[in-house]
Short mmCIF file of C-alpha atoms in Angstrom, two decimals:
data_model
loop_
_atom_site.label_atom_id
_atom_site.label_comp_id
_atom_site.label_asym_id
_atom_site.label_seq_id
_atom_site.Cartn_x
_atom_site.Cartn_y
_atom_site.Cartn_z
CA UNK L 1 -9.57 22.46 -80.88
CA UNK L 2 -6.42 20.88 -82.86
CA UNK L 3 -5.50 23.88 -84.19
CA UNK L 4 -5.32 26.51 -80.89
CA UNK L 5 -4.67 23.11 -78.38
CA UNK L 6 -0.60 24.39 -78.38
CA UNK L 7 -1.34 28.07 -77.90
CA UNK L 8 -2.01 28.04 -73.60
CA UNK L 9 -2.54 28.33 -71.53
CA UNK L 10 -6.63 30.52 -72.03
CA UNK L 11 -7.98 33.22 -70.17
CA UNK L 12 -11.63 33.78 -70.29
CA UNK L 13 -13.50 37.25 -70.82
CA UNK L 14 -16.62 38.55 -70.26
CA UNK L 15 -16.63 42.15 -71.46
CA UNK L 16 -12.69 42.86 -70.82
CA UNK L 17 -12.87 41.48 -67.49
CA UNK L 18 -10.91 38.01 -67.20
CA UNK L 19 -13.23 34.82 -65.72
CA UNK L 20 -11.31 33.45 -62.52
CA UNK L 21 -12.11 29.96 -61.33
CA UNK L 22 -13.45 29.90 -57.76
CA UNK L 23 -9.44 30.15 -56.07
CA UNK L 24 -9.09 33.20 -57.99
CA UNK L 25 -6.80 32.01 -60.60
CA UNK L 26 -7.69 33.00 -64.69
CA UNK L 27 -5.39 31.03 -66.53
CA UNK L 28 -6.72 27.12 -68.12
CA UNK L 29 -4.86 24.72 -69.30
CA UNK L 30 -6.97 24.54 -72.04
CA UNK L 31 -9.77 25.73 -74.25
CA UNK L 32 -12.97 25.53 -73.49
CA UNK L 33 -16.03 24.61 -75.47
CA UNK L 34 -18.80 25.98 -76.21
CA UNK L 35 -21.54 22.62 -75.66
CA UNK L 36 -25.06 22.27 -77.45
CA UNK L 37 -27.90 20.25 -77.32
CA UNK L 38 -27.83 17.67 -79.31
CA UNK L 39 -30.23 17.41 -81.50
CA UNK L 40 -30.92 13.70 -82.60
CA UNK L 41 -32.65 11.87 -85.11
CA UNK L 42 -36.94 12.51 -83.82
CA UNK L 43 -37.41 15.76 -87.19
CA UNK L 44 -40.60 14.97 -89.53
CA UNK L 45 -37.79 14.34 -91.49
CA UNK L 46 -36.29 11.24 -90.42
CA UNK L 47 -32.54 13.28 -91.16
CA UNK L 48 -30.08 13.23 -88.32
CA UNK L 49 -29.86 16.99 -87.59
CA UNK L 50 -25.99 17.27 -86.56
CA UNK L 51 -25.56 15.99 -89.83
CA UNK L 52 -27.49 18.10 -91.68
CA UNK L 53 -25.06 21.20 -89.73
CA UNK L 54 -22.38 19.12 -90.86
CA UNK L 55 -23.19 18.77 -94.52
CA UNK L 56 -25.01 22.02 -95.00
CA UNK L 57 -22.58 24.19 -92.95
CA UNK L 58 -19.43 23.34 -91.43
CA UNK L 59 -17.93 21.25 -94.48
CA UNK L 60 -18.48 23.69 -97.37
CA UNK L 61 -16.61 25.88 -94.91
CA UNK L 62 -14.81 24.44 -93.45
CA UNK L 63 -11.24 25.56 -96.00
CA UNK L 64 -12.42 28.18 -96.19
CA UNK L 65 -12.43 29.60 -92.08
CA UNK L 66 -9.87 28.10 -91.92
CA UNK L 67 -8.03 29.71 -94.82
CA UNK L 68 -8.98 32.63 -92.70
CA UNK L 69 -7.69 32.62 -90.30
CA UNK L 70 -4.77 31.70 -91.33
CA UNK L 71 -4.69 35.64 -92.44
CA UNK L 72 -5.54 34.25 -96.50
CA UNK L 73 -7.76 36.01 -98.38
CA UNK L 74 -11.37 33.88 -100.11
CA UNK L 75 -14.11 34.57 -102.59
CA UNK L 76 -16.83 33.59 -104.56
CA UNK L 77 -18.60 31.00 -103.06
CA UNK L 78 -16.11 30.69 -100.46
CA UNK L 79 -17.03 34.07 -98.54
CA UNK L 80 -20.70 33.24 -98.50
CA UNK L 81 -20.54 29.44 -97.38
CA UNK L 82 -17.68 31.14 -94.67
CA UNK L 83 -20.27 33.51 -93.20
CA UNK L 84 -22.70 31.12 -93.61
CA UNK L 85 -21.29 29.16 -91.20
CA UNK L 86 -20.32 32.13 -89.26
CA UNK L 87 -24.14 33.29 -88.81
CA UNK L 88 -25.36 29.12 -87.23
CA UNK L 89 -21.93 28.91 -85.14
CA UNK L 90 -23.49 32.18 -83.08
CA UNK L 91 -26.34 31.81 -83.74
CA UNK L 92 -26.01 28.33 -82.01
CA UNK L 93 -23.54 29.50 -79.27
CA UNK L 94 -26.67 32.00 -78.10
CA UNK L 95 -28.90 28.93 -77.03
CA UNK L 96 -30.59 29.12 -73.26
CA UNK L 97 -29.72 25.22 -73.49
CA UNK L 98 -25.75 25.45 -74.20
CA UNK L 99 -23.06 25.73 -71.68
CA UNK L 100 -18.91 26.16 -71.47
CA UNK L 101 -17.47 22.84 -70.37
CA UNK L 102 -14.76 24.88 -68.83
CA UNK L 103 -17.07 27.65 -66.95
CA UNK L 104 -19.49 25.42 -65.63
CA UNK L 105 -20.33 27.63 -62.89
CA UNK L 106 -20.61 31.07 -65.10
CA UNK L 107 -24.00 32.04 -65.95
CA UNK L 108 -24.41 32.61 -69.90
CA UNK L 109 -26.44 34.81 -71.74
CA UNK L 110 -28.22 33.70 -73.77
CA UNK L 111 -31.24 34.66 -76.85
CA UNK L 112 -34.33 33.66 -75.49
CA UNK L 113 -36.47 32.99 -78.08
CA UNK L 114 -34.21 31.35 -80.44
CA UNK L 115 -36.29 28.96 -81.35
CA UNK L 116 -38.48 30.27 -83.38
CA UNK L 117 -35.53 31.85 -85.68
CA UNK L 118 -33.69 27.72 -85.19
CA UNK L 119 -36.80 25.99 -86.03
CA UNK L 120 -37.06 27.73 -89.41
CA UNK L 121 -33.75 27.61 -90.48
CA UNK L 122 -34.11 23.84 -90.23
CA UNK L 123 -37.17 23.30 -92.29
CA UNK L 124 -36.34 25.41 -94.70
CA UNK L 125 -32.59 24.84 -95.16
CA UNK L 126 -32.18 28.47 -95.14
CA UNK L 127 -30.80 31.42 -92.79
CA UNK L 128 -33.56 33.84 -91.13
CA UNK L 129 -34.36 36.73 -92.02
CA UNK L 130 -33.44 39.62 -89.73
CA UNK L 131 -29.74 39.12 -89.73
CA UNK L 132 -27.03 41.05 -90.45
CA UNK L 133 -23.22 39.83 -89.49
CA UNK L 134 -20.05 41.68 -89.55
CA UNK L 135 -16.44 41.45 -89.02
CA UNK L 136 -13.10 43.72 -88.72
CA UNK L 137 -9.76 42.63 -87.50
CA UNK L 138 -7.87 43.13 -84.26
CA UNK L 139 -5.66 42.91 -81.84
CA UNK L 140 -3.63 43.96 -78.28
CA UNK L 141 -1.10 46.24 -79.53
CA UNK L 142 -1.54 50.17 -78.64
CA UNK L 143 -1.16 51.77 -82.34
CA UNK L 144 -4.61 51.37 -84.70
CA UNK L 145 -6.91 53.45 -86.82
CA UNK L 146 -9.08 56.26 -84.88
CA UNK L 147 -12.06 54.47 -84.20
CA UNK L 148 -16.30 55.94 -83.79
CA UNK L 149 -17.07 55.77 -79.62
CA UNK L 150 -20.69 55.10 -80.28
CA UNK L 151 -23.10 52.88 -78.83
CA UNK L 152 -25.94 51.09 -80.79
CA UNK L 153 -29.14 50.70 -78.28
CA UNK L 154 -30.97 48.17 -79.09
CA UNK L 155 -34.88 49.10 -78.58
CA UNK L 156 -37.53 46.56 -78.10
CA UNK L 157 -40.20 46.83 -80.53
CA UNK L 158 -43.97 47.56 -80.16
CA UNK L 159 -45.86 46.72 -83.76
CA UNK L 160 -49.04 46.72 -84.15
CA UNK L 161 -50.65 43.33 -84.18
CA UNK L 162 -47.05 41.56 -83.26
CA UNK L 163 -45.84 40.13 -80.52
CA UNK L 164 -43.19 42.94 -79.21
CA UNK L 165 -39.93 42.17 -80.98
CA UNK L 166 -36.37 41.97 -79.42
CA UNK L 167 -33.20 43.02 -81.14
CA UNK L 168 -30.47 39.90 -80.10
CA UNK L 169 -26.51 40.82 -80.45
CA UNK L 170 -23.65 38.41 -80.13
CA UNK L 171 -20.64 38.18 -80.72
CA UNK L 172 -17.68 36.00 -81.30
CA UNK L 173 -13.72 35.99 -81.90
CA UNK L 174 -11.00 33.82 -83.35
CA UNK L 175 -7.01 33.66 -83.56
CA UNK L 176 -5.15 34.51 -86.43
CA UNK L 177 -1.87 34.07 -87.22
CA UNK L 178 0.21 36.63 -86.32
CA UNK L 179 -1.76 37.84 -83.33
CA UNK L 180 -4.36 38.84 -83.96
CA UNK L 181 -8.15 37.84 -83.77
CA UNK L 182 -11.19 37.48 -86.45
CA UNK L 183 -14.25 39.03 -84.22
CA UNK L 184 -17.95 38.81 -85.66
CA UNK L 185 -20.71 40.24 -84.15
CA UNK L 186 -24.28 38.65 -85.02
CA UNK L 187 -27.57 41.07 -85.15
CA UNK L 188 -31.19 40.37 -84.56
CA UNK L 189 -33.06 43.53 -85.99
CA UNK L 190 -36.87 42.19 -86.79
CA UNK L 191 -38.86 45.10 -89.11
CA UNK L 192 -35.77 47.18 -89.25
CA UNK L 193 -31.99 48.06 -90.56
CA UNK L 194 -29.22 48.88 -88.78
CA UNK L 195 -25.79 50.71 -89.25
CA UNK L 196 -23.24 49.58 -88.03
CA UNK L 197 -20.93 52.59 -87.46
CA UNK L 198 -17.45 50.80 -88.09
CA UNK L 199 -18.57 49.91 -91.29
CA UNK L 200 -19.80 53.20 -91.98
CA UNK L 201 -16.26 53.85 -90.79
CA UNK L 202 -14.73 51.31 -93.89
CA UNK L 203 -13.42 49.52 -90.71
CA UNK L 204 -15.28 45.95 -90.81
CA UNK L 205 -16.85 44.60 -93.34
CA UNK L 206 -20.57 43.49 -93.15
CA UNK L 207 -20.77 39.71 -94.02
CA UNK L 208 -24.92 38.73 -93.63
CA UNK L 209 -26.69 39.56 -95.84
CA UNK L 210 -24.84 39.83 -99.22
CA UNK L 211 -21.35 39.25 -98.48
CA UNK L 212 -18.70 40.40 -100.52
CA UNK L 213 -17.38 38.79 -103.24
CA UNK L 214 -13.67 38.58 -101.36
CA UNK L 215 -12.70 38.63 -98.13
CA UNK L 216 -8.98 39.72 -97.31
CA UNK L 217 -7.98 39.81 -93.89
CA UNK L 218 -4.48 41.17 -94.72
CA UNK L 219 -5.87 44.09 -96.51
CA UNK L 220 -8.46 44.64 -93.24
CA UNK L 221 -7.59 47.00 -91.13
CA UNK L 222 -6.39 46.07 -87.67
CA UNK L 223 -7.94 47.65 -84.57
CA UNK L 224 -5.42 48.20 -81.83
CA UNK L 225 -6.38 48.07 -77.56
CA UNK L 226 -9.33 51.41 -77.68
CA UNK L 227 -10.60 50.82 -81.13
CA UNK L 228 -11.48 47.27 -80.15
CA UNK L 229 -12.86 48.11 -76.58
CA UNK L 230 -15.30 50.70 -78.73
CA UNK L 231 -15.67 47.38 -81.11
CA UNK L 232 -16.91 45.94 -77.89
CA UNK L 233 -19.29 48.31 -77.06
CA UNK L 234 -20.40 48.85 -80.49
CA UNK L 235 -24.35 47.56 -79.84
CA UNK L 236 -26.09 47.59 -76.46
CA UNK L 237 -29.56 45.31 -74.95
CA UNK L 238 -31.46 47.28 -73.20
CA UNK L 239 -33.57 49.84 -74.70
CA UNK L 240 -37.28 51.02 -74.07
CA UNK L 241 -40.07 49.71 -75.64
CA UNK L 242 -40.15 51.59 -78.88
CA UNK L 243 -43.56 52.06 -81.07
CA UNK L 244 -42.41 51.28 -84.62
CA UNK L 245 -43.75 53.89 -85.43
CA UNK L 246 -42.20 56.46 -83.66
CA UNK L 247 -38.50 54.39 -84.95
CA UNK L 248 -40.00 55.94 -88.49
CA UNK L 249 -40.98 58.97 -87.36
CA UNK L 250 -37.62 59.66 -85.94
CA UNK L 251 -35.75 59.86 -88.95
CA UNK L 252 -38.06 63.61 -88.86
CA UNK L 253 -35.44 66.03 -86.61
CA UNK L 254 -38.96 66.40 -84.82
CA UNK L 255 -38.18 63.19 -83.54
CA UNK L 256 -34.88 62.70 -83.59
CA UNK L 257 -34.29 61.82 -80.09
CA UNK L 258 -35.85 58.75 -79.87
CA UNK L 259 -34.10 56.36 -81.20
CA UNK L 260 -30.56 56.05 -82.93
CA UNK L 261 -30.07 57.48 -85.85
CA UNK L 262 -28.19 53.95 -87.21
CA UNK L 263 -31.54 52.16 -87.17
CA UNK L 264 -34.52 53.16 -89.82
CA UNK L 265 -37.31 51.50 -91.15
CA UNK L 266 -37.36 48.82 -93.38
CA UNK L 267 -38.73 49.83 -96.85
CA UNK L 268 -42.85 48.52 -97.06
CA UNK L 269 -43.08 45.72 -99.43
CA UNK L 270 -47.24 44.16 -101.20
CA UNK L 271 -48.45 42.95 -98.14
CA UNK L 272 -46.86 45.06 -95.17
CA UNK L 273 -43.43 45.62 -93.74
CA UNK L 274 -41.12 42.21 -94.51
CA UNK L 275 -40.95 40.36 -91.16
#
């Protein structure tokens, strides 16, 4: 909030459309804070989980996130700290009880089964599995590299003996120096791996899992307006219910129309598929 307070007026978007007041005006004088529900001292450990979030995610990442937004490179454990912070932030931003302070009447999208990820994260201190995080740099300049215009449709999965597995997707962006934006995308993809079209084209960097050794915004391609539009529509929720075995078979020529070739079943481990 301190960083961006003098950058107004602000306009908030859903997709490519600005969100207006009831009067029709779209400009706002201040940023909107996403307010997540408070978690107090009532957990079994007796620890305040807001304090735990601060200790475990916020403080380790603060200087490194600021460095990135100032266009500076980070490396080693700093990249992992920034990536962990971003995953945590995008997860909490999707909480069903979260709301935008400046947009009280705006309907938000959320992950309906988020607690199945947050509770184990709190219990183990580890980020939930089956999450991938990517980043790229965007701008409002017309020029930019050619980008994939490809939509990966995210299915619901039927897995024998398990509750249906639902893919979830979230995106967020932060203003950087020079009018650019650090754009983040978080994907929950149970049972399968997903290849990001922009990563395959060397236009995006995977931050989680396995963060890179160095992250330098100055060395990353900057997407123009059209590239940013393509980036924003890379993933689309709402695919049909698909049996996990059909995705496995879709890797063969006969079934290749069933699901995006970017989605592949994870290799089985001892005891069955990794969950």
